[in-house]
Amino acid sequence: MELWFTEKHTPYVQFSIKIEKQLYAGKSEFQRIDILESREFGRILTLDGYLMLTEKDEFIYHEMITHVPMSVLPHAHRVLIIGGGDGGTAREILRYKTVESIDLVDIDEMVADACRRYIPQTAASLDDPRVKCHFEDGLKYIRHYENEYDLIIVDSTDPFGPGEGLFTKEFYGNCYKALKDDGIMVNQHESPFYPADSYAMQRAHKRIFASFPISRIYQAHIPTYPSGHWLFGFASKKYHPIIDARWQEWKKLAIKTRYYNPKLHAGAFALPTYVEDIVREVE
Amino acid sequence: MELWFTEKHTPYVQFSIKIEKQLYAGKSEFQRIDILESREFGRILTLDGYLMLTEKDEFIYHEMITHVPMSVLPHAHRVLIIGGGDGGTAREILRYKTVESIDLVDIDEMVADACRRYIPQTAASLDDPRVKCHFEDGLKYIRHYENEYDLIIVDSTDPFGPGEGLFTKEFYGNCYKALKDDGIMVNQHESPFYPADSYAMQRAHKRIFASFPISRIYQAHIPTYPSGHWLFGFASKKYHPIIDARWQEWKKLAIKTRYYNPKLHAGAFALPTYVEDIVREVE
């Protein structure tokens, strides 16, 4: 038998992965959850049919959403992750010994449970004593905090379905309030290439740009995401993402990475001209 | 009717594009040639079923294979393109008024003819008076030249089929010989991600590294190529690709680009750690 997982990147573009076995299929209050086993990518998590992570290339996304801000704040103590129920982002943050606690707020406990069982490569982090999981709506959670976090990472799904509220002006404003005076917010920022993704990216950037004094975009090569060209937002109250990076301190930590490195950090903020143009349209 | 073009990026990964119409199908002495019309990407050229270019994203590949070396050699006079029968690379080089002549050596005239007819966006350049097309084997052509070219661009297909000879030690050695003392060779350098591409990349790099005193790799986001993460090789007798770039001169030329820009030029050489590692293995 041939079993293929297919995701439509647009109505006219499909990306397909040969599947050995469907390991898990569940339906939570919020979404459909599947875990698939593949030869090319190892285990794969999909939500509502959209690929969220694969064991083979998740290191790229998770390193880039964490080490870019952590090199600017290598002594962050209090970190909030919104979304990220697969545990990959928490795993990377846990590599910093100075981090005292990570609050992880994901609306869907079933995602975390499925990943705990089938994708320990990312989800083992959820059982670390420094990680506190809150299975509730991040949009509501964030309203109660002020001057609390050094770093907020918005590791959300796309801006439709359960992730929608995490792309609103209200949410970004509350993140600003929940951050300390030198705090940083980083978010997954969609892709610049296909029109629907690019529109979502512009909408998010417009709102973050209006909420934070410093707001820049950086990129990574993520082979299993639409177009392979994925963006992240770096929003900050005080620190510039390149000028204020603390390389000496960061290098002393001797964190071994597979994608991220200091040179690439700066390079990731050097966007193609067409991306700069669509970003500038909304600034 | 639904018509889909599908390329296997590996035996376990497929990329598919919805096709409106097959505009052309031909078989030359060397390969099968197809031109397809799609809604998402405009017209598409495939050779032996492998996607070579689409009207929508060819600007990325063609800007990156040309402007990176041309910013180091903004006054190049004599340029040789090996492969590149679609005309996209020649089009970008023609934007430099100081270029006196471009020799374009492609083994397959039928590719150029099909592109002239169906993809004038790239192939119109082939009829420019500064472009001289030689429809012959690049491997043989290059043997006859010494100290002739400022820049050689190897815009080849993959290292199997008709493109194979353009990845050999003999070929790179002859390119070295055909270049002037401050000459540069740039080539399409496969991808680091999927194992077969990564192996081809290592093999090419090993040979170029042995043939040229300066040999660096740079990258671009090309959505329609396997993994979206594509590499180029920059090999030079004298000039460093970043330190020796002549930004003032290049900027004066006021060449409007959609992907390439000076900041991105430097960023493109900042490779992910896993790519640095596989490159270093063969140096």
Coordinates of C-alpha atoms in Angstrom, one line a residue:
Chain A
M1 CA 0.0 0.0 0.0
E2 CA 1.1 3.6 -0.7
L3 CA 0.0 6.1 1.9
W4 CA 0.8 9.8 1.3
F5 CA 0.1 12.8 3.5
T6 CA -0.6 15.9 1.3
E7 CA -0.8 19.5 2.4
K8 CA -2.1 22.1 0.0
H9 CA 0.3 25.1 0.3
T10 CA -2.1 27.0 -2.0
P11 CA -5.1 25.7 -4.0
Y12 CA -2.6 25.0 -6.8
V13 CA 0.4 23.7 -4.9
Q14 CA 0.7 20.4 -3.0
F15 CA 3.5 19.0 -0.8
S16 CA 3.3 15.3 -0.1
I17 CA 5.2 13.0 2.2
K18 CA 5.1 9.2 2.0
I19 CA 3.8 7.8 5.3
E20 CA 4.7 4.5 6.8
K21 CA 2.0 4.5 9.4
Q22 CA -0.5 6.7 11.1
L23 CA 0.5 6.5 14.8
Y24 CA -2.3 8.7 16.3
A25 CA -5.5 10.4 15.2
G26 CA -7.5 12.5 17.7
K27 CA -10.0 15.2 17.8
S28 CA -9.9 17.7 20.6
E29 CA -12.4 20.5 21.4
F30 CA -10.2 22.7 19.2
Q31 CA -8.8 20.8 16.3
R32 CA -7.9 17.5 14.7
I33 CA -4.6 16.1 15.7
D34 CA -2.6 13.5 13.8
I35 CA 0.9 12.0 14.3
L36 CA 2.4 10.2 11.3
E37 CA 5.5 8.1 10.8
S38 CA 7.6 8.8 7.7
R39 CA 10.9 7.6 6.3
E40 CA 12.1 11.0 5.1
F41 CA 11.1 13.1 8.1
G42 CA 10.6 10.7 11.0
R43 CA 7.5 11.5 13.0
I44 CA 5.2 14.3 11.9
L45 CA 2.6 16.3 13.8
T46 CA -0.3 17.8 11.9
L47 CA -3.1 20.0 13.3
D48 CA -6.3 20.2 11.1
G49 CA -4.2 18.7 8.3
Y50 CA -1.5 21.3 8.5
L51 CA 2.1 20.1 9.1
M52 CA 3.3 21.6 12.4
L53 CA 6.6 19.8 12.8
T54 CA 8.7 16.9 11.7
E55 CA 11.4 15.2 13.7
K56 CA 13.9 15.8 10.9
D57 CA 13.6 19.6 10.5
E58 CA 12.0 20.9 13.7
F59 CA 15.4 21.9 15.0
I60 CA 15.5 24.8 12.5
Y61 CA 12.2 26.3 13.6
H62 CA 12.9 25.8 17.3
E63 CA 16.4 27.0 17.3
M64 CA 15.5 30.1 15.3
I65 CA 12.5 31.1 17.5
T66 CA 14.6 30.8 20.7
H67 CA 18.3 31.5 20.3
V68 CA 17.8 34.7 18.3
P69 CA 16.2 36.5 21.3
M70 CA 18.2 34.6 23.9
S71 CA 21.5 35.8 22.4
V72 CA 20.2 39.3 23.2
L73 CA 18.9 38.2 26.6
P74 CA 21.3 35.4 27.6
H75 CA 20.4 35.9 31.3
A76 CA 16.6 35.9 30.9
H77 CA 15.0 34.4 34.0
R78 CA 11.3 34.3 33.2
V79 CA 10.1 33.1 29.8
L80 CA 6.5 32.7 28.6
I81 CA 5.7 30.5 25.6
I82 CA 2.3 30.9 24.1
G83 CA 1.4 27.8 22.0
G84 CA 4.3 25.4 21.6
G85 CA 2.4 22.5 23.1
D86 CA 4.8 20.1 21.2
G87 CA 7.6 21.2 23.6
G88 CA 10.2 22.0 21.0
T89 CA 10.5 25.7 22.0
A90 CA 10.6 24.8 25.7
R91 CA 13.4 22.3 25.0
E92 CA 15.6 25.0 23.5
I93 CA 14.9 27.5 26.2
L94 CA 15.8 24.9 28.9
R95 CA 19.3 24.8 27.6
Y96 CA 19.9 28.2 29.3
K97 CA 20.6 27.4 32.9
T98 CA 19.8 31.0 34.0
V99 CA 16.1 30.5 33.0
E100 CA 14.3 30.0 36.3
S101 CA 10.9 29.2 34.9
I102 CA 9.0 28.7 31.7
D103 CA 5.2 29.3 31.6
L104 CA 3.9 27.4 28.6
V105 CA 0.3 28.3 27.7
D106 CA -1.3 26.2 25.1
I107 CA -5.0 26.0 24.6
D108 CA -5.0 22.3 23.7
E109 CA -3.8 19.7 26.2
M110 CA -4.4 16.9 23.8
V111 CA -1.6 18.1 21.5
A112 CA 0.8 18.0 24.4
D113 CA -0.4 14.6 25.5
A114 CA -0.1 13.2 22.0
C115 CA 3.4 14.7 21.6
R116 CA 4.5 13.4 25.0
R117 CA 3.5 9.9 23.9
Y118 CA 4.8 9.9 20.3
I119 CA 7.3 12.8 19.9
P120 CA 9.5 12.8 23.0
Q121 CA 12.2 14.4 20.9
T122 CA 10.4 17.7 21.5
A123 CA 7.8 16.9 24.3
A124 CA 10.1 15.5 26.9
S125 CA 10.8 19.1 27.9
L126 CA 7.2 19.5 29.1
D127 CA 8.0 17.3 32.1
D128 CA 11.0 19.4 33.2
P129 CA 10.5 20.9 36.6
R130 CA 11.3 24.4 35.3
V131 CA 8.3 24.1 32.8
K132 CA 4.8 24.9 34.0
C133 CA 2.1 24.0 31.5
H134 CA -1.1 26.0 31.5
F135 CA -3.7 24.5 29.2
E136 CA -5.8 27.6 28.6
D137 CA -6.3 30.4 26.1
G138 CA -3.2 32.4 25.7
L139 CA -5.2 35.5 24.8
K140 CA -7.0 35.4 28.2
Y141 CA -3.9 34.3 30.2
I142 CA -1.8 37.2 29.1
R143 CA -4.3 39.8 30.2
H144 CA -3.4 39.2 33.9
Y145 CA 0.3 40.0 33.7
E146 CA 2.3 43.2 33.9
N147 CA 6.1 43.7 33.9
E148 CA 6.5 39.9 34.5
Y149 CA 8.4 38.3 31.7
D150 CA 11.9 38.8 30.1
L151 CA 10.9 37.0 26.9
I152 CA 7.5 36.0 25.4
I153 CA 7.6 33.5 22.5
V154 CA 4.5 33.2 20.4
D155 CA 4.8 29.8 18.9
S156 CA 1.3 29.7 17.4
T157 CA -0.5 27.9 14.6
D158 CA -1.6 30.0 11.6
P159 CA -4.0 32.9 12.0
F160 CA -7.1 31.0 11.5
G161 CA -8.7 28.4 13.8
P162 CA -7.6 28.3 17.4
G163 CA -4.5 30.4 16.7
E164 CA -6.5 33.4 15.4
G165 CA -6.5 35.5 18.6
L166 CA -2.7 35.3 18.8
F167 CA -2.5 37.6 15.8
T168 CA -4.6 40.5 17.2
K169 CA -3.7 44.0 18.3
E170 CA -5.2 43.3 21.7
F171 CA -2.9 40.3 22.1
Y172 CA 0.3 42.1 21.1
G173 CA -0.6 45.1 23.4
N174 CA -1.0 42.7 26.3
C175 CA 2.3 41.0 25.5
Y176 CA 3.9 44.4 25.6
K177 CA 2.4 45.0 29.0
A178 CA 3.4 41.6 30.4
L179 CA 7.0 42.2 29.4
K180 CA 9.6 43.8 31.6
D181 CA 11.2 47.1 30.5
D182 CA 13.8 45.4 28.4
G183 CA 11.6 42.5 27.3
I184 CA 11.4 40.9 23.9
M185 CA 8.6 39.2 22.1
V186 CA 9.3 36.8 19.2
N187 CA 6.6 35.2 17.1
Q188 CA 6.2 32.8 14.2
H189 CA 5.4 35.3 11.4
E190 CA 4.2 33.3 8.4
S191 CA 5.9 33.3 5.0
P192 CA 6.4 36.1 2.4
F193 CA 6.0 34.0 -0.7
Y194 CA 2.5 32.6 -1.4
P195 CA -0.2 35.4 -1.4
A196 CA -2.3 34.2 1.5
D197 CA 0.7 33.6 3.8
S198 CA 2.2 36.9 2.7
Y199 CA -1.1 38.7 3.6
A200 CA -1.1 37.1 7.0
M201 CA 2.5 38.2 7.5
Q202 CA 1.7 41.8 6.6
R203 CA -1.3 41.9 8.9
A204 CA 0.7 40.5 11.9
H205 CA 3.7 42.8 11.2
K206 CA 1.5 45.9 11.0
R207 CA 0.0 45.2 14.4
I208 CA 3.3 44.4 16.1
F209 CA 5.0 47.4 14.5
A210 CA 2.3 49.6 16.0
S211 CA 2.7 48.0 19.5
F212 CA 6.5 47.9 20.0
P213 CA 9.2 50.6 19.4
I214 CA 11.6 48.0 17.8
S215 CA 10.1 45.5 15.4
R216 CA 12.2 43.5 12.9
I217 CA 11.7 40.4 10.8
Y218 CA 14.1 37.5 10.3
Q219 CA 14.0 34.4 8.2
A220 CA 14.9 30.7 8.1
H221 CA 15.0 27.9 5.6
I222 CA 12.3 25.4 6.8
P223 CA 11.9 22.7 4.2
T224 CA 8.5 21.4 5.3
Y225 CA 6.8 24.8 5.5
P226 CA 5.1 26.4 2.5
S227 CA 7.7 27.8 0.1
G228 CA 10.4 26.8 2.6
H229 CA 11.0 30.4 3.4
W230 CA 9.6 31.2 6.9
L231 CA 9.7 34.4 8.9
F232 CA 9.8 35.3 12.6
G233 CA 9.1 38.6 14.2
F234 CA 11.5 40.2 16.8
A235 CA 9.7 42.9 18.8
S236 CA 11.4 44.7 21.6
K237 CA 11.0 47.5 24.1
K238 CA 14.7 48.4 24.1
Y239 CA 17.1 46.1 22.4
H240 CA 18.1 46.0 18.8
P241 CA 18.3 42.4 17.6
I242 CA 21.8 42.6 16.1
I243 CA 23.6 45.6 17.7
D244 CA 22.5 44.5 21.2
A245 CA 23.3 40.8 20.9
R246 CA 25.7 39.7 23.6
W247 CA 28.0 37.4 21.7
Q248 CA 30.7 36.9 24.3
E249 CA 28.2 35.9 26.9
W250 CA 26.3 33.7 24.5
K251 CA 29.4 31.9 23.3
K252 CA 30.5 31.2 26.8
L253 CA 27.3 29.2 27.3
A254 CA 28.6 26.8 24.7
I255 CA 25.2 25.8 23.5
K256 CA 25.6 23.4 20.6
T257 CA 23.2 24.2 17.7
R258 CA 22.6 22.7 14.4
Y259 CA 21.1 25.6 12.4
Y260 CA 21.7 28.8 14.5
N261 CA 25.0 30.5 14.9
P262 CA 26.1 34.2 15.5
K263 CA 26.9 34.9 11.8
L264 CA 23.6 33.4 10.7
H265 CA 21.8 35.5 13.3
A266 CA 22.8 38.7 11.6
G267 CA 22.3 37.2 8.1
A268 CA 18.8 36.1 9.0
F269 CA 17.7 39.7 9.3
A270 CA 19.0 40.5 5.8
L271 CA 15.7 40.1 3.9
P272 CA 15.3 39.8 0.1
T273 CA 14.2 43.1 -1.5
Y274 CA 10.7 41.9 -2.3
V275 CA 10.2 40.9 1.4
E276 CA 11.5 44.3 2.6
D277 CA 9.1 45.9 0.2
I278 CA 6.0 44.1 1.5
V279 CA 7.1 44.7 5.1
R280 CA 7.6 48.4 4.5
E281 CA 4.1 48.7 2.9
V282 CA 2.6 48.3 6.4
E283 CA 5.2 50.2 8.5
Chain B
M1 CA -10.1 18.0 -15.7
E2 CA -7.4 18.3 -13.1
L3 CA -3.8 18.2 -14.4
W4 CA -0.9 18.2 -11.9
F5 CA 2.8 18.2 -12.5
T6 CA 4.6 16.3 -9.8
E7 CA 8.3 16.2 -9.1
K8 CA 9.7 13.7 -6.6
H9 CA 12.2 15.6 -4.5
T10 CA 13.2 12.3 -2.9
P11 CA 11.5 8.9 -3.3
Y12 CA 9.4 9.9 -0.3
V13 CA 8.6 13.6 -1.0
Q14 CA 6.6 15.0 -3.8
F15 CA 6.0 18.6 -4.9
S16 CA 3.0 19.1 -7.2
I17 CA 1.7 22.1 -9.2
K18 CA -1.7 22.4 -10.8
I19 CA -1.3 22.8 -14.5
E20 CA -3.7 24.7 -16.8
K21 CA -2.2 23.5 -20.0
Q22 CA 0.9 21.7 -21.5
L23 CA 2.2 24.3 -23.9
Y24 CA 5.1 22.3 -25.3
A25 CA 6.6 18.8 -25.2
G26 CA 9.7 17.9 -27.1
K27 CA 12.5 15.4 -27.1
S28 CA 16.0 16.5 -28.0
E29 CA 19.1 14.4 -28.5
F30 CA 19.8 15.0 -24.8
Q31 CA 16.6 15.2 -22.8
R32 CA 12.9 15.6 -22.7
I33 CA 11.7 19.2 -22.6
D34 CA 8.3 20.4 -21.4
I35 CA 6.8 23.8 -20.9
L36 CA 3.7 24.0 -18.7
E37 CA 1.3 26.8 -17.9
S38 CA 0.2 27.1 -14.3
R39 CA -1.9 29.6 -12.3
E40 CA 0.4 29.7 -9.3
F41 CA 3.8 30.0 -11.0
G42 CA 3.1 31.1 -14.6
R43 CA 5.0 29.2 -17.2
I44 CA 7.3 26.4 -16.1
L45 CA 10.2 24.7 -17.8
T46 CA 11.0 21.1 -17.0
L47 CA 13.9 19.0 -18.3
D48 CA 13.5 15.2 -18.0
G49 CA 10.6 15.9 -15.6
Y50 CA 12.7 18.1 -13.3
L51 CA 11.6 21.7 -12.7
M52 CA 14.2 24.1 -14.0
L53 CA 12.4 27.4 -13.7
T54 CA 9.0 29.1 -13.2
E55 CA 8.1 32.6 -14.3
K56 CA 7.2 33.5 -10.7
D57 CA 10.3 32.6 -8.8
E58 CA 13.1 32.5 -11.5
F59 CA 14.1 36.0 -10.5
I60 CA 15.6 34.6 -7.2
Y61 CA 17.9 32.0 -8.9
H62 CA 18.9 34.3 -11.7
E63 CA 19.6 37.4 -9.5
M64 CA 21.6 35.3 -7.0
I65 CA 23.8 33.5 -9.6
T66 CA 24.7 36.9 -11.3
H67 CA 24.7 39.9 -9.0
V68 CA 26.7 38.2 -6.2
P69 CA 29.8 37.9 -8.5
M70 CA 29.0 41.1 -10.4
S71 CA 29.1 43.2 -7.3
V72 CA 32.7 42.0 -6.9
L73 CA 33.4 42.6 -10.6
P74 CA 31.1 45.4 -11.5
H75 CA 33.3 46.2 -14.6
A76 CA 33.5 42.7 -16.0
H77 CA 33.8 42.8 -19.8
R78 CA 33.8 39.2 -20.8
V79 CA 31.4 36.7 -19.3
L80 CA 30.9 33.0 -20.1
I81 CA 27.7 31.2 -19.2
I82 CA 27.8 27.4 -19.3
G83 CA 24.2 26.1 -19.5
G84 CA 21.6 28.7 -19.0
G85 CA 19.8 28.1 -22.3
D86 CA 16.6 29.6 -20.9
G87 CA 18.3 33.0 -21.0
G88 CA 17.6 34.1 -17.4
T89 CA 21.2 34.4 -16.4
A90 CA 22.1 36.2 -19.6
R91 CA 19.2 38.7 -19.0
E92 CA 20.6 39.7 -15.6
I93 CA 24.2 40.0 -16.9
L94 CA 23.0 42.2 -19.7
R95 CA 21.9 44.8 -17.2
Y96 CA 25.6 45.7 -16.8
K97 CA 26.5 48.0 -19.6
T98 CA 30.2 47.4 -19.2
V99 CA 29.8 43.8 -20.2
E100 CA 30.9 43.7 -23.8
S101 CA 30.1 40.1 -24.7
I102 CA 28.5 37.1 -23.2
D103 CA 29.3 33.6 -24.6
L104 CA 26.5 31.3 -23.7
V105 CA 27.4 27.6 -24.2
D106 CA 24.4 25.2 -23.9
I107 CA 24.5 21.7 -25.2
D108 CA 20.8 21.7 -26.2
E109 CA 19.5 24.2 -28.8
M110 CA 16.0 22.9 -28.4
V111 CA 15.8 24.2 -24.9
A112 CA 16.7 27.7 -26.1
D113 CA 14.3 27.5 -29.0
A114 CA 11.4 26.3 -26.7
C115 CA 12.1 29.1 -24.2
R116 CA 12.4 31.7 -27.0
R117 CA 8.9 30.8 -28.1
Y118 CA 7.2 30.2 -24.7
I119 CA 9.2 32.0 -22.0
P120 CA 10.4 35.3 -23.5
Q121 CA 10.6 36.6 -19.9
T122 CA 14.0 34.9 -19.7
A123 CA 14.8 34.0 -23.3
A124 CA 14.4 37.3 -25.0
S125 CA 18.0 38.0 -23.8
L126 CA 19.3 35.3 -26.2
D127 CA 18.7 37.6 -29.1
D128 CA 20.6 40.5 -27.7
P129 CA 23.5 41.5 -29.9
R130 CA 25.9 41.1 -26.9
V131 CA 25.0 37.5 -26.4
K132 CA 26.6 34.8 -28.6
C133 CA 25.0 31.4 -28.3
H134 CA 27.2 28.3 -28.8
F135 CA 25.1 25.1 -28.9
E136 CA 27.8 22.6 -27.9
D137 CA 29.2 20.8 -25.0
G138 CA 30.5 23.2 -22.3
L139 CA 33.0 20.6 -21.2
K140 CA 34.6 20.6 -24.6
Y141 CA 34.2 24.4 -25.3
I142 CA 36.1 25.4 -22.1
R143 CA 39.2 23.4 -23.1
H144 CA 40.2 25.9 -25.7
Y145 CA 40.4 29.1 -23.6
E146 CA 43.0 30.5 -21.4
N147 CA 43.0 33.8 -19.5
E148 CA 39.9 34.8 -21.5
Y149 CA 37.0 35.5 -19.1
D150 CA 36.3 37.8 -16.1
L151 CA 33.4 35.7 -15.0
I152 CA 32.2 32.1 -15.7
I153 CA 28.7 31.2 -14.5
V154 CA 27.9 27.5 -14.5
D155 CA 24.2 27.5 -14.8
S156 CA 23.8 23.7 -15.1
T157 CA 21.2 21.1 -14.6
D158 CA 21.8 18.5 -11.8
P159 CA 24.9 16.3 -11.9
F160 CA 23.3 13.4 -13.8
G161 CA 22.2 13.4 -17.4
P162 CA 23.6 16.0 -19.8
G163 CA 24.9 18.2 -16.9
E164 CA 27.1 15.6 -15.4
G165 CA 30.4 16.7 -17.0
L166 CA 29.9 20.2 -15.5
F167 CA 30.6 18.8 -12.0
T168 CA 34.0 17.2 -12.8
K169 CA 37.5 18.1 -11.6
E170 CA 38.6 18.4 -15.2
F171 CA 35.9 21.0 -15.9
Y172 CA 36.6 23.1 -12.9
G173 CA 40.3 23.0 -13.7
N174 CA 39.6 24.2 -17.2
C175 CA 37.4 27.0 -15.9
Y176 CA 40.3 28.1 -13.7
K177 CA 42.5 28.2 -16.7
A178 CA 39.9 30.1 -18.9
L179 CA 39.6 32.8 -16.2
K180 CA 41.7 35.9 -16.0
D181 CA 44.0 36.4 -13.0
D182 CA 41.2 38.1 -11.0
G183 CA 38.4 35.9 -12.4
I184 CA 35.4 34.4 -10.6
M185 CA 33.5 31.2 -11.3
V186 CA 30.0 30.9 -9.8
N187 CA 27.9 27.7 -10.1
Q188 CA 24.6 26.3 -9.1
H189 CA 25.6 24.1 -6.2
E190 CA 22.6 21.8 -5.3
S191 CA 21.0 21.8 -1.9
P192 CA 22.2 20.8 1.6
F193 CA 19.0 19.2 2.9
Y194 CA 17.9 16.0 1.2
P195 CA 20.6 13.3 1.3
A196 CA 21.1 12.9 -2.5
D197 CA 21.3 16.7 -3.1
S198 CA 23.6 17.1 -0.2
Y199 CA 25.9 14.4 -1.4
A200 CA 26.1 16.1 -4.9
M201 CA 26.8 19.4 -3.2
Q202 CA 29.7 18.0 -1.2
R203 CA 31.2 16.3 -4.2
A204 CA 31.0 19.6 -6.2
H205 CA 32.4 21.6 -3.4
K206 CA 35.3 19.2 -2.8
R207 CA 36.4 19.6 -6.4
I208 CA 36.0 23.3 -6.6
F209 CA 37.8 23.8 -3.3
A210 CA 40.7 21.8 -4.7
S211 CA 40.8 23.9 -7.9
F212 CA 40.5 27.5 -6.6
P213 CA 42.3 29.4 -3.8
I214 CA 39.0 31.0 -2.6
S215 CA 35.9 28.9 -2.5
R216 CA 32.8 29.8 -0.6
I217 CA 29.2 28.8 -0.6
Y218 CA 26.1 31.0 -0.4
Q219 CA 22.4 30.3 -0.3
A220 CA 19.0 31.5 -1.4
H221 CA 15.3 30.7 -0.7
I222 CA 14.0 29.2 -4.0
P223 CA 10.4 27.9 -3.3
T224 CA 10.2 25.6 -6.3
Y225 CA 13.5 23.8 -5.8
P226 CA 13.8 20.7 -3.5
S227 CA 13.6 21.9 0.2
G228 CA 13.5 25.5 -0.9
H229 CA 17.1 25.9 0.3
W230 CA 19.5 26.2 -2.6
L231 CA 23.2 26.8 -2.7
F232 CA 25.6 28.5 -5.1
G233 CA 29.4 28.2 -5.2
F234 CA 31.6 31.3 -5.4
A235 CA 35.2 30.4 -6.5
S236 CA 37.8 33.0 -7.2
K237 CA 41.4 33.4 -7.9
K238 CA 41.8 36.6 -6.0
Y239 CA 38.7 38.2 -4.6
H240 CA 36.9 37.5 -1.4
P241 CA 33.1 37.5 -2.0
I242 CA 32.3 39.9 0.8
I243 CA 35.4 41.9 1.7
D244 CA 36.1 42.7 -2.0
A245 CA 32.6 43.6 -3.1
R246 CA 32.5 47.1 -4.6
W247 CA 29.4 48.5 -3.1
Q248 CA 29.8 52.1 -4.1
E249 CA 30.4 51.2 -7.7
W250 CA 27.6 48.6 -7.7
K251 CA 25.1 51.0 -6.1
K252 CA 25.9 53.6 -8.7
L253 CA 24.7 51.2 -11.4
A254 CA 21.2 51.5 -9.9
I255 CA 20.2 48.0 -10.9
K256 CA 16.8 47.4 -9.6
T257 CA 16.6 43.9 -8.1
R258 CA 13.7 42.0 -6.4
Y259 CA 15.7 39.5 -4.3
Y260 CA 19.3 40.6 -4.2
N261 CA 20.6 43.5 -2.2
P262 CA 24.0 44.3 -0.6
K263 CA 22.9 43.4 2.9
L264 CA 21.5 40.1 1.7
H265 CA 24.7 39.5 -0.2
A266 CA 26.7 39.2 3.0
G267 CA 23.8 37.3 4.8
A268 CA 23.7 34.7 2.0
F269 CA 27.2 33.5 2.9
A270 CA 26.2 33.0 6.6
L271 CA 25.3 29.3 6.4
P272 CA 23.4 27.2 9.0
T273 CA 25.7 25.2 11.2
Y274 CA 24.7 21.9 9.8
V275 CA 25.6 23.2 6.3
E276 CA 28.9 24.5 7.5
D277 CA 29.6 21.1 8.9
I278 CA 28.9 19.2 5.7
V279 CA 30.9 21.7 3.7
R280 CA 33.9 21.5 6.1
E281 CA 33.9 17.7 5.9
V282 CA 35.2 18.0 2.3
E283 CA 37.6 20.9 2.6

